[in-house]
Coordinates of C-alpha atoms in Angstrom, one line a residue:
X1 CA -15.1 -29.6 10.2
X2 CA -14.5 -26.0 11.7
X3 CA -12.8 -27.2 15.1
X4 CA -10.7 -29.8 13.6
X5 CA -9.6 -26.9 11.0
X6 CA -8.8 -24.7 14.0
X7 CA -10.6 -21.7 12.8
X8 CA -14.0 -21.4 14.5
X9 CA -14.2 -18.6 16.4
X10 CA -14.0 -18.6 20.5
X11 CA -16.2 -15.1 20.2
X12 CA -19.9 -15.6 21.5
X13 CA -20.5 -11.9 20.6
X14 CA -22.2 -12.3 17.1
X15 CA -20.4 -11.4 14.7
X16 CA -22.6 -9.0 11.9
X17 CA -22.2 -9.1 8.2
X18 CA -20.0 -6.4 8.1
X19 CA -18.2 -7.1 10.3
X20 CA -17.1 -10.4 9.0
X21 CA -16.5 -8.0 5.3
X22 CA -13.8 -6.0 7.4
X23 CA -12.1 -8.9 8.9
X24 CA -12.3 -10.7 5.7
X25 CA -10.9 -7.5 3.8
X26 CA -7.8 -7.1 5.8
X27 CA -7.2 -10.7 5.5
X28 CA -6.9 -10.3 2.1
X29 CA -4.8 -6.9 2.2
X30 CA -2.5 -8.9 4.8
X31 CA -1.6 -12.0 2.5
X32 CA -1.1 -9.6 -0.4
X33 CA 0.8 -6.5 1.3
X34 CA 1.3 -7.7 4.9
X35 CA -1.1 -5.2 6.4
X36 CA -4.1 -3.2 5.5
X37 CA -4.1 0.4 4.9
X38 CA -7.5 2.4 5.7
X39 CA -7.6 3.8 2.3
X40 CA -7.1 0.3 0.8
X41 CA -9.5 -1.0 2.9
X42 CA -12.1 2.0 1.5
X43 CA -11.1 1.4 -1.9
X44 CA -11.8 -2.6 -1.7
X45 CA -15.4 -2.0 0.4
X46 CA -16.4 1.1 -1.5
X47 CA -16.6 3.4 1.5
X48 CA -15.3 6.3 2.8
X49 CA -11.8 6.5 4.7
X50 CA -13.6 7.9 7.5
X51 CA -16.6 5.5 7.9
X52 CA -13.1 2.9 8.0
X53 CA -11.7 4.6 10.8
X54 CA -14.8 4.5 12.8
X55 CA -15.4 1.0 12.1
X56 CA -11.9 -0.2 12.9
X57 CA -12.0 1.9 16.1
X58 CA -14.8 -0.2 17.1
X59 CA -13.2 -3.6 15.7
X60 CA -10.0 -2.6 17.8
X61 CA -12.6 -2.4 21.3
X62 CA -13.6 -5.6 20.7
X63 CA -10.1 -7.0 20.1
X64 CA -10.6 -8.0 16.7
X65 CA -7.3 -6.1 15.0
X66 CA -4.6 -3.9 16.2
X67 CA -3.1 -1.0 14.6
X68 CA 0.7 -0.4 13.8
X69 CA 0.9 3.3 14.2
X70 CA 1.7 5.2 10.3
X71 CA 1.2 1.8 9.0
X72 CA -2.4 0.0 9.0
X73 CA -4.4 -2.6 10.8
X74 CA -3.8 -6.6 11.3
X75 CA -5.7 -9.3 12.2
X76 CA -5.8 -10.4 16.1
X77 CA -5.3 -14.0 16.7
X78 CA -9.3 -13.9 17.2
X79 CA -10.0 -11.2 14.3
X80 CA -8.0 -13.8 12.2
X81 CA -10.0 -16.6 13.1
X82 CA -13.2 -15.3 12.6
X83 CA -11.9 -13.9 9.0
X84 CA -10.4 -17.7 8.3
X85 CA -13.9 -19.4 8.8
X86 CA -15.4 -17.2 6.1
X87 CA -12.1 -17.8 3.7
X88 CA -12.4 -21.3 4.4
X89 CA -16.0 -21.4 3.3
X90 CA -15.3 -18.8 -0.1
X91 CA -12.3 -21.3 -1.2
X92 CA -14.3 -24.1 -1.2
X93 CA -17.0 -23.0 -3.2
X94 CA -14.7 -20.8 -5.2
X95 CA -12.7 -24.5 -6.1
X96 CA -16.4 -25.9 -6.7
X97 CA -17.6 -23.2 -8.9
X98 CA -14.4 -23.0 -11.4
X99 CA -13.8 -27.4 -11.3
X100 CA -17.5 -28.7 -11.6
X101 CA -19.3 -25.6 -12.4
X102 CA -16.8 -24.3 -15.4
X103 CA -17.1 -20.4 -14.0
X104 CA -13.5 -18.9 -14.8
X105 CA -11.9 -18.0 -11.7
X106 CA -13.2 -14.2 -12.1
X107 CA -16.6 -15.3 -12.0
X108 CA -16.5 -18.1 -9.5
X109 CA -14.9 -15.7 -7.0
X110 CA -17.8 -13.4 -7.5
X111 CA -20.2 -15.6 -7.5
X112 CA -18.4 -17.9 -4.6
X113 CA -18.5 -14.2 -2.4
X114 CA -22.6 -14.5 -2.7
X115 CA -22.2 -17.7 -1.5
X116 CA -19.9 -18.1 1.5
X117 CA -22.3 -17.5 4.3
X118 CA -23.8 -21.0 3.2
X119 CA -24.4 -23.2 6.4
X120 CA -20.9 -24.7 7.3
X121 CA -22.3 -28.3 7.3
X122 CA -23.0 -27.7 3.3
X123 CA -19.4 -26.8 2.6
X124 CA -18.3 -29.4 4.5
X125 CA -19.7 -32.0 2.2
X126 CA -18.5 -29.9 -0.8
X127 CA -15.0 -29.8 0.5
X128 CA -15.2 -33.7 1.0
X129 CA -16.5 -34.2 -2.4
X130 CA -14.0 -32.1 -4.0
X131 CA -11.3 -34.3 -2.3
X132 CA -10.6 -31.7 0.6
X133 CA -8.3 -29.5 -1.8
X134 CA -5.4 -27.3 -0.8
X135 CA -5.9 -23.7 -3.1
X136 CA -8.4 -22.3 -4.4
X137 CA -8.6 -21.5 -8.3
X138 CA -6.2 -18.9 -7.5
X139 CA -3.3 -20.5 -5.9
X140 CA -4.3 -19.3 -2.6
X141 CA -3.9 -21.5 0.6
X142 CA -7.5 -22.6 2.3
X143 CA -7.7 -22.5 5.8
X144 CA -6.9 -25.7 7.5
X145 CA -5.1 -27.0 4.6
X146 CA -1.2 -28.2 4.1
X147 CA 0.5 -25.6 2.0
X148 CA 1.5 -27.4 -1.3
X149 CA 5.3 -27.1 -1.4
X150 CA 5.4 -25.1 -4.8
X151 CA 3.6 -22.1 -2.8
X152 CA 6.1 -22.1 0.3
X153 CA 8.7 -21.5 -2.1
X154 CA 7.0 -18.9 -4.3
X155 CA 7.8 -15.0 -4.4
X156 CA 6.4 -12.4 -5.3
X157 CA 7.0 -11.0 -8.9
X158 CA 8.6 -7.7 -7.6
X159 CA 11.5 -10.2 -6.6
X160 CA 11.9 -12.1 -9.2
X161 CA 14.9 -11.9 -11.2
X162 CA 15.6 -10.3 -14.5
X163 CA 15.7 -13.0 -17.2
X164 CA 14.1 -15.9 -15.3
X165 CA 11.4 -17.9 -17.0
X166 CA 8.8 -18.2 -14.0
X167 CA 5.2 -19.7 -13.4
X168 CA 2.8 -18.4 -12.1
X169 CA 1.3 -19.7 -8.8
X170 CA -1.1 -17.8 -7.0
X171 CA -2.7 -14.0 -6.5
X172 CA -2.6 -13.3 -3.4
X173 CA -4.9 -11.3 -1.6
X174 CA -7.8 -11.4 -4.5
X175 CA -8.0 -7.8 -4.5
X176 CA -10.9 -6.7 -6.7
X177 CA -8.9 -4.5 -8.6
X178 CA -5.9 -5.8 -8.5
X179 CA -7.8 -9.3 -9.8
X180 CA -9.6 -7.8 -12.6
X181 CA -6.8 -6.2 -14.5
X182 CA -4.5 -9.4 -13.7
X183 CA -7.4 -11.6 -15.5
X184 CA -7.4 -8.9 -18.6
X185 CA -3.6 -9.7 -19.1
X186 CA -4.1 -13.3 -18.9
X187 CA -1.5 -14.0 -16.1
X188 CA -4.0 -16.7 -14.6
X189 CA -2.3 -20.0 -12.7
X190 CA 0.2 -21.2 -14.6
X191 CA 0.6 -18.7 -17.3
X192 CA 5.0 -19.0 -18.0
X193 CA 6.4 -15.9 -18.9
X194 CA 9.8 -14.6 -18.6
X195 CA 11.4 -11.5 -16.8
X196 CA 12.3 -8.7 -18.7
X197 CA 12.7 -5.9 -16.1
X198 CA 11.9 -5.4 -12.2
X199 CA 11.8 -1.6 -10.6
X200 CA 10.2 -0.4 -7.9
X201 CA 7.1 0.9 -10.2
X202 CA 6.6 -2.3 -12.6
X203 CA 7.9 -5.5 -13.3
X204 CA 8.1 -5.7 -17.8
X205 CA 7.4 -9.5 -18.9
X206 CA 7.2 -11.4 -21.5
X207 CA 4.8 -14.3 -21.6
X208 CA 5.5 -17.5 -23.4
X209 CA 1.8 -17.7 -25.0
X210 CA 2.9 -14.8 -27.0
X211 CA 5.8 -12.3 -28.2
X212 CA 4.6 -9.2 -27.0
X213 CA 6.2 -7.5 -23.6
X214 CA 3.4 -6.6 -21.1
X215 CA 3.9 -4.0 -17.8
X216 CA 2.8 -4.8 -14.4
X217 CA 2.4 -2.2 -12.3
X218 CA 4.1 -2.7 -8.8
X219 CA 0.9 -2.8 -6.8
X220 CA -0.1 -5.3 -8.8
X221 CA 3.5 -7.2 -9.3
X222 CA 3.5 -7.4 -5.3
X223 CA 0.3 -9.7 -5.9
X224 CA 1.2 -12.1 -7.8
X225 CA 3.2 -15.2 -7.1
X226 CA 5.7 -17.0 -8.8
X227 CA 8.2 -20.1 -8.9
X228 CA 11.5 -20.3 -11.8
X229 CA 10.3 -22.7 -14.4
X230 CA 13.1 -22.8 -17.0
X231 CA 11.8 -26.1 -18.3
X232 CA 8.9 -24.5 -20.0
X233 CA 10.5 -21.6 -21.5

């Protein structure tokens, strides 16, 4: 299932635990911000800036990520493949947990980050069970996967425009933070809500489900997906 997926690794340097957490990490910070930032990356692993520093000193000798000088870290084609195997894995289950299991998608992310260094023949027979599905619980792509078309054409909620009524799609990244307070407002997939007021702070909106006006703070705003649904509003 890996190979045909394209995202087994070509490394035969094993590949510890936390290593695969940094890789993992930035892939996250990448599809939410476009690049990972060392205090970010602290912040999401619960370390210290400079234990990140060393660590993607040594990731960078082994041609894992490269760093864009006052900017952050990516992926390498080879870090990104090694991360993608683990995402892969961590979709899966996360899709199994919230559609057969009934976790809500807080929980099944949690509990699906427990689980995704499961033998890779096991998800592979969940994923064929599940019907080989395209997101996760959260809108977010799985490795090896078409992109459904609603997500190509998605933005991010810091460009949408005043006054539309949009849908929410996906949360990108899964940030832990970021995730948490998202779930607390109740903008999960598929919440319609419509734009009140973008800056470059927050985004104000107001969702369907209800009359009150709730802030999004920018960090957040740059997270979360969205497609115009004036149908629905």
């Amino acid at each position: 299932m890996l190979s045909r997926l394209n995202i087994k690794s070509k490394s035969r340097e094993k590949v510890t635990a936390t290593v695969e957490d940094y890789l993992v990490t930035i892939y996250r910070l990448e599809e939410a911000f476009g690049i990972a930032r060392t205090t970010v990356i602290a912040r999401e692993l619960g370390v210290r800036p400079g234990t990140v520093s060393k660590v993607i000193g040594r990731l960078e000798a082994k041609g894992f990520v490269e760093r864009a000088k006052y900017y952050g870290v990516r992926l390498t084609d080879e870090g990104r493949r090694i991360a993608e195997r683990i995402i892969w894995k961590h979709r899966v289950i996360e899709r199994f947990l919230y559609d057969y299991v009934g976790l809500d998608p807080l929980k099944a992310h949690e509990y699906a980050h427990m689980m995704e260094h499961l033998p890779d023949e096991i998800v592979s027979k969940i994923y064929d069970k599940l019907g080989r599905p395209s997101t996760c619980p959260l809108g977010n792509p799985i490795p090896g996967s078409e992109i459904p078309v609603e997500l190509k054409v998605s933005v991010p909620l810091i460009k949408a425009e005043p006054g539309a009524c949009v849908k929410v799609v996906r949360i990108a990244g899964v940030l832990h933070e970021g995730l948490k307070h998202i779930v607390e407002l109740g903008l999960m997939i598929g919440a319609i809500a419509r734009i009140v007021y973008v800056s470059n702070s927050h985004v104000v909106l107001r969702p369907i489900s209800t009359s009150k006006c709730m802030e999004i703070p920018y960090e957040y705003a740059r997270m979360i997906y969205v497609v115009v649904d004036e149908d629905n509003c």
